[in-house]
mmCIF file of C-alpha atoms and ligand atoms in Angstrom:
data_model
loop_
_atom_site.group_PDB
_atom_site.id
_atom_site.type_symbol
_atom_site.label_atom_id
_atom_site.label_comp_id
_atom_site.label_asym_id
_atom_site.label_seq_id
_atom_site.Cartn_x
_atom_site.Cartn_y
_atom_site.Cartn_z
ATOM 1 C CA MET A 136 35.072 27.025 16.750
ATOM 2 C CA GLY A 137 32.051 24.997 15.575
ATOM 3 C CA SER A 138 29.343 26.717 13.579
ATOM 4 C CA GLN A 139 26.095 27.808 15.217
ATOM 5 C CA ARG A 140 22.804 26.220 14.285
ATOM 6 C CA ARG A 141 19.725 28.255 13.568
ATOM 7 C CA PHE A 142 16.350 26.653 14.312
ATOM 8 C CA THR A 143 13.250 28.061 12.653
ATOM 9 C CA ILE A 144 9.870 26.587 13.441
ATOM 10 C CA LEU A 145 8.188 25.047 10.404
ATOM 11 C CA PHE A 146 5.217 23.151 11.861
ATOM 12 C CA THR A 147 3.915 23.684 15.374
ATOM 13 C CA ARG A 148 2.716 20.816 17.546
ATOM 14 C CA ASP A 149 -0.861 21.996 16.892
ATOM 15 C CA GLU A 150 -0.375 21.817 13.128
ATOM 16 C CA ILE A 151 1.164 18.366 13.497
ATOM 17 C CA GLU A 152 -1.712 17.206 15.692
ATOM 18 C CA ALA A 153 -4.289 18.458 13.187
ATOM 19 C CA THR A 154 -2.445 16.658 10.388
ATOM 20 C CA VAL A 155 -2.276 13.386 12.334
ATOM 21 C CA LYS A 156 -6.017 13.669 13.009
ATOM 22 C CA LYS A 157 -6.757 14.248 9.331
ATOM 23 C CA LEU A 158 -4.633 11.253 8.285
ATOM 24 C CA ALA A 159 -6.201 9.055 10.983
ATOM 25 C CA ALA A 160 -9.692 9.920 9.714
ATOM 26 C CA GLU A 161 -8.716 8.922 6.161
ATOM 27 C CA ILE A 162 -7.075 5.699 7.334
ATOM 28 C CA ARG A 163 -10.041 4.801 9.538
ATOM 29 C CA GLN A 164 -12.395 5.126 6.586
ATOM 30 C CA ASP A 165 -10.286 2.795 4.424
ATOM 31 C CA TYR A 166 -9.120 0.214 6.976
ATOM 32 C CA LEU A 167 -12.012 -0.225 9.423
ATOM 33 C CA GLY A 168 -12.725 -3.968 9.612
ATOM 34 C CA LYS A 169 -9.581 -4.902 7.659
ATOM 35 C CA HIS A 170 -7.331 -5.579 10.666
ATOM 36 C CA PRO A 171 -4.308 -3.959 9.001
ATOM 37 C CA ILE A 172 -0.657 -4.215 9.951
ATOM 38 C CA LEU A 173 0.943 -0.799 10.332
ATOM 39 C CA ILE A 174 4.682 -1.002 9.745
ATOM 40 C CA GLY A 175 6.727 1.854 11.145
ATOM 41 C CA VAL A 176 10.059 2.607 9.505
ATOM 42 C CA LEU A 177 12.453 3.209 12.393
ATOM 43 C CA LYS A 178 13.605 5.277 13.886
ATOM 44 C CA GLY A 179 12.011 8.469 12.671
ATOM 45 C CA SER A 180 8.409 7.244 12.504
ATOM 46 C CA PHE A 181 8.079 6.170 16.131
ATOM 47 C CA MET A 182 6.449 9.362 17.403
ATOM 48 C CA PHE A 183 4.074 9.762 14.471
ATOM 49 C CA LEU A 184 3.056 6.094 14.651
ATOM 50 C CA ALA A 185 2.438 6.330 18.395
ATOM 51 C CA ASP A 186 0.175 9.354 17.983
ATOM 52 C CA LEU A 187 -1.555 7.993 14.884
ATOM 53 C CA ILE A 188 -2.583 4.619 16.305
ATOM 54 C CA ARG A 189 -4.106 6.229 19.384
ATOM 55 C CA LEU A 190 -6.624 7.779 17.007
ATOM 56 C CA LEU A 191 -7.430 4.483 15.263
ATOM 57 C CA ASP A 192 -10.186 2.786 17.245
ATOM 58 C CA PHE A 193 -10.252 -0.579 15.496
ATOM 59 C CA PRO A 194 -8.168 -3.764 15.563
ATOM 60 C CA LEU A 195 -4.740 -3.373 14.024
ATOM 61 C CA GLU A 196 -1.214 -4.634 14.521
ATOM 62 C CA VAL A 197 2.074 -2.762 14.740
ATOM 63 C CA GLU A 198 5.387 -3.882 13.311
ATOM 64 C CA PHE A 199 8.676 -2.173 12.627
ATOM 65 C CA VAL A 200 11.453 -2.353 10.112
ATOM 66 C CA ARG A 201 14.636 -0.406 10.400
ATOM 67 C CA LEU A 202 16.695 0.801 7.512
ATOM 68 C CA SER A 203 19.576 3.102 7.309
ATOM 69 C CA SER A 204 20.021 5.671 4.578
ATOM 70 C CA TYR A 205 21.687 8.718 6.078
ATOM 71 C CA GLY A 206 25.237 8.651 7.317
ATOM 72 C CA ARG A 207 26.340 11.247 9.783
ATOM 73 C CA GLY A 208 25.161 14.775 9.132
ATOM 74 C CA THR A 209 22.335 15.859 6.898
ATOM 75 C CA LYS A 210 23.124 14.423 3.488
ATOM 76 C CA SER A 211 21.776 11.102 2.339
ATOM 77 C CA SER A 212 24.463 8.619 1.418
ATOM 78 C CA GLY A 213 22.018 7.083 -1.074
ATOM 79 C CA LYS A 214 22.782 3.640 0.322
ATOM 80 C CA ILE A 215 20.012 1.656 2.003
ATOM 81 C CA ARG A 216 20.617 -1.157 4.453
ATOM 82 C CA MET A 217 18.048 -3.304 6.255
ATOM 83 C CA VAL A 218 19.045 -3.207 9.906
ATOM 84 C CA HIS A 219 15.927 -4.784 11.447
ATOM 85 C CA SER A 220 13.694 -6.885 9.204
ATOM 86 C CA LEU A 221 10.072 -7.886 9.641
ATOM 87 C CA ARG A 222 9.315 -10.389 12.370
ATOM 88 C CA SER A 223 5.752 -11.389 11.416
ATOM 89 C CA LYS A 224 4.025 -12.783 8.322
ATOM 90 C CA ILE A 225 2.208 -10.286 6.120
ATOM 91 C CA LYS A 226 1.105 -12.554 3.275
ATOM 92 C CA GLY A 227 -2.567 -11.813 2.503
ATOM 93 C CA ARG A 228 -2.688 -8.944 5.036
ATOM 94 C CA HIS A 229 -3.451 -5.288 4.524
ATOM 95 C CA VAL A 230 -0.199 -3.441 5.139
ATOM 96 C CA LEU A 231 0.281 0.291 5.687
ATOM 97 C CA VAL A 232 3.847 1.632 5.811
ATOM 98 C CA ILE A 233 4.287 4.559 8.201
ATOM 99 C CA GLU A 234 7.022 7.088 7.416
ATOM 100 C CA ASP A 235 8.000 10.330 9.088
ATOM 101 C CA ILE A 236 9.389 11.700 5.824
ATOM 102 C CA VAL A 237 9.726 10.751 2.185
ATOM 103 C CA ASP A 238 12.779 12.588 0.911
ATOM 104 C CA THR A 239 14.687 11.018 -1.998
ATOM 105 C CA GLY A 240 12.156 8.179 -1.891
ATOM 106 C CA LEU A 241 14.925 5.574 -1.777
ATOM 107 C CA THR A 242 14.015 4.263 1.689
ATOM 108 C CA THR A 243 10.282 3.971 1.041
ATOM 109 C CA SER A 244 10.876 2.425 -2.351
ATOM 110 C CA PHE A 245 13.223 -0.146 -0.788
ATOM 111 C CA VAL A 246 10.643 -0.960 1.913
ATOM 112 C CA LEU A 247 7.838 -1.314 -0.639
ATOM 113 C CA ASP A 248 9.939 -3.704 -2.745
ATOM 114 C CA TYR A 249 10.845 -5.746 0.323
ATOM 115 C CA LEU A 250 7.264 -5.948 1.613
ATOM 116 C CA GLY A 251 5.706 -6.398 -1.818
ATOM 117 C CA ARG A 252 7.676 -9.597 -2.327
ATOM 118 C CA LYS A 253 5.869 -11.033 0.710
ATOM 119 C CA LYS A 254 2.524 -10.813 -1.118
ATOM 120 C CA PRO A 255 0.366 -8.652 1.171
ATOM 121 C CA ALA A 256 -3.319 -8.211 0.212
ATOM 122 C CA SER A 257 -2.656 -4.481 -0.099
ATOM 123 C CA LEU A 258 0.341 -2.239 0.431
ATOM 124 C CA LYS A 259 0.060 1.510 0.958
ATOM 125 C CA VAL A 260 2.124 4.361 2.358
ATOM 126 C CA CYS A 261 1.303 7.013 4.939
ATOM 127 C CA ALA A 262 3.882 9.776 5.356
ATOM 128 C CA LEU A 263 3.636 12.615 7.835
ATOM 129 C CA THR A 264 5.910 14.799 5.722
ATOM 130 C CA ASP A 265 6.895 14.846 2.089
ATOM 131 C CA LYS A 266 9.860 16.629 0.508
ATOM 132 C CA PRO A 267 9.054 16.236 -3.210
ATOM 133 C CA SER A 268 11.859 18.566 -4.345
ATOM 134 C CA ARG A 269 14.447 15.925 -3.401
ATOM 135 C CA ARG A 270 12.801 12.907 -4.990
ATOM 136 C CA GLN A 271 15.150 10.565 -6.876
ATOM 137 C CA ILE A 272 12.658 7.748 -7.379
ATOM 138 C CA PRO A 273 8.866 8.054 -7.677
ATOM 139 C CA VAL A 274 6.906 6.951 -4.607
ATOM 140 C CA ASN A 275 3.143 6.848 -4.381
ATOM 141 C CA ILE A 276 2.121 8.324 -1.028
ATOM 142 C CA ASP A 277 -1.447 7.241 -0.310
ATOM 143 C CA TYR A 278 -1.856 9.299 2.877
ATOM 144 C CA ARG A 279 0.224 12.467 2.775
ATOM 145 C CA GLY A 280 0.578 14.946 5.595
ATOM 146 C CA LEU A 281 2.693 18.083 5.311
ATOM 147 C CA THR A 282 4.786 19.181 2.347
ATOM 148 C CA VAL A 283 8.212 20.440 3.358
ATOM 149 C CA PRO A 284 10.623 22.710 1.477
ATOM 150 C CA ASN A 285 14.103 21.582 0.448
ATOM 151 C CA LYS A 286 15.515 22.248 3.919
ATOM 152 C CA PHE A 287 16.741 19.924 6.634
ATOM 153 C CA ILE A 288 14.069 19.387 9.272
ATOM 154 C CA VAL A 289 14.220 18.020 12.809
ATOM 155 C CA GLY A 290 11.811 17.287 15.621
ATOM 156 C CA TYR A 291 8.817 15.015 16.176
ATOM 157 C CA GLY A 292 10.983 11.943 15.545
ATOM 158 C CA LEU A 293 13.260 13.462 12.903
ATOM 159 C CA ASP A 294 16.918 13.784 13.819
ATOM 160 C CA TRP A 295 20.154 15.498 12.972
ATOM 161 C CA ASP A 296 22.923 13.080 13.928
ATOM 162 C CA GLU A 297 20.490 11.330 16.297
ATOM 163 C CA ARG A 298 19.654 14.563 18.122
ATOM 164 C CA PHE A 299 16.460 16.608 18.295
ATOM 165 C CA ARG A 300 14.015 13.708 17.802
ATOM 166 C CA ASN A 301 12.369 14.700 21.080
ATOM 167 C CA LEU A 302 11.327 18.194 19.993
ATOM 168 C CA PRO A 303 7.502 18.358 19.947
ATOM 169 C CA ASP A 304 7.450 20.759 16.975
ATOM 170 C CA ILE A 305 9.186 20.473 13.586
ATOM 171 C CA TYR A 306 11.993 22.939 12.820
ATOM 172 C CA VAL A 307 14.171 23.829 9.860
ATOM 173 C CA VAL A 308 17.755 23.665 11.063
ATOM 174 C CA GLU A 309 20.593 25.368 9.261
ATOM 175 C CA ASN A 310 24.241 25.972 9.922
ATOM 176 C CA GLU A 311 25.173 29.600 10.135
ATOM 177 C CA GLY A 312 28.545 31.208 10.357
HETATM 178 C C1 LIG B 47 14.948 9.013 7.309
HETATM 179 C C2 LIG B 47 13.443 8.970 7.433
HETATM 180 C C3 LIG B 47 13.004 8.093 6.292
HETATM 181 C C4 LIG B 47 14.110 8.272 5.275
HETATM 182 C C5 LIG B 47 13.648 9.123 4.163
HETATM 183 O O1 LIG B 47 15.453 7.914 7.984
HETATM 184 O O2 LIG B 47 13.033 8.455 8.671
HETATM 185 O O3 LIG B 47 12.896 6.745 6.683
HETATM 186 O O4 LIG B 47 15.204 8.911 5.926
HETATM 187 O O5 LIG B 47 14.695 9.480 3.307
HETATM 188 P P1 LIG B 47 14.778 9.041 1.799
HETATM 189 O O6 LIG B 47 13.404 9.277 1.190
HETATM 190 O O7 LIG B 47 15.808 9.980 1.225
HETATM 191 O O8 LIG B 47 15.200 7.626 1.714
HETATM 192 P P2 LIG B 47 16.990 7.755 8.351
HETATM 193 O O9 LIG B 47 17.621 6.831 7.376
HETATM 194 O O10 LIG B 47 17.593 9.102 8.532
HETATM 195 O O11 LIG B 47 16.948 6.980 9.714
HETATM 196 P P3 LIG B 47 16.170 7.359 11.056
HETATM 197 O O12 LIG B 47 14.679 7.279 10.749
HETATM 198 O O13 LIG B 47 16.638 6.331 12.005
HETATM 199 O O14 LIG B 47 16.573 8.756 11.440
#
């Protein structure tokens, strides 16, 4: 028999919405008139990015990169691979990386190295959630949303084995039994 999973709500959709609004207000103040490129790190960031940009009422562009760090299950393999690289030029542009979560920091650090080599005018990070207890490499998060405990979380774009991304709230999920 497979083990049961226990879901405990961590952040409600209302808390997430308030956080996205707060981050959007900060970003608006810093990027108004700068025509930034927001780069979502797929897949997890797609929902956050979609909600965030609807609150940004100024010209901007959207790009995506896709990396892979987790294998199956909930433990990071520690290996990063670029699966989908950048399609547009960012030299001299203001670039804001959009993450759903910074966990070990390995993914964000890899993305920042990759983008930094392309000589953007500025390069910052916005993360909806931050799990500082798991950090393996320091990452400067310029726009930080919610701090999460050292638990596996799903929902609002975050998955467990590709499932649960569609949940509108964020849950801690644990195996029991
Ligand atoms: C997750 C998440 C971040 C990264 C953070 O992506 O979306 O990009 O891990 O973890 P780290 O700080 O330990 O590197 P994942 O590789 O699971 O892919 P996904 O977004 O497609 O689910």
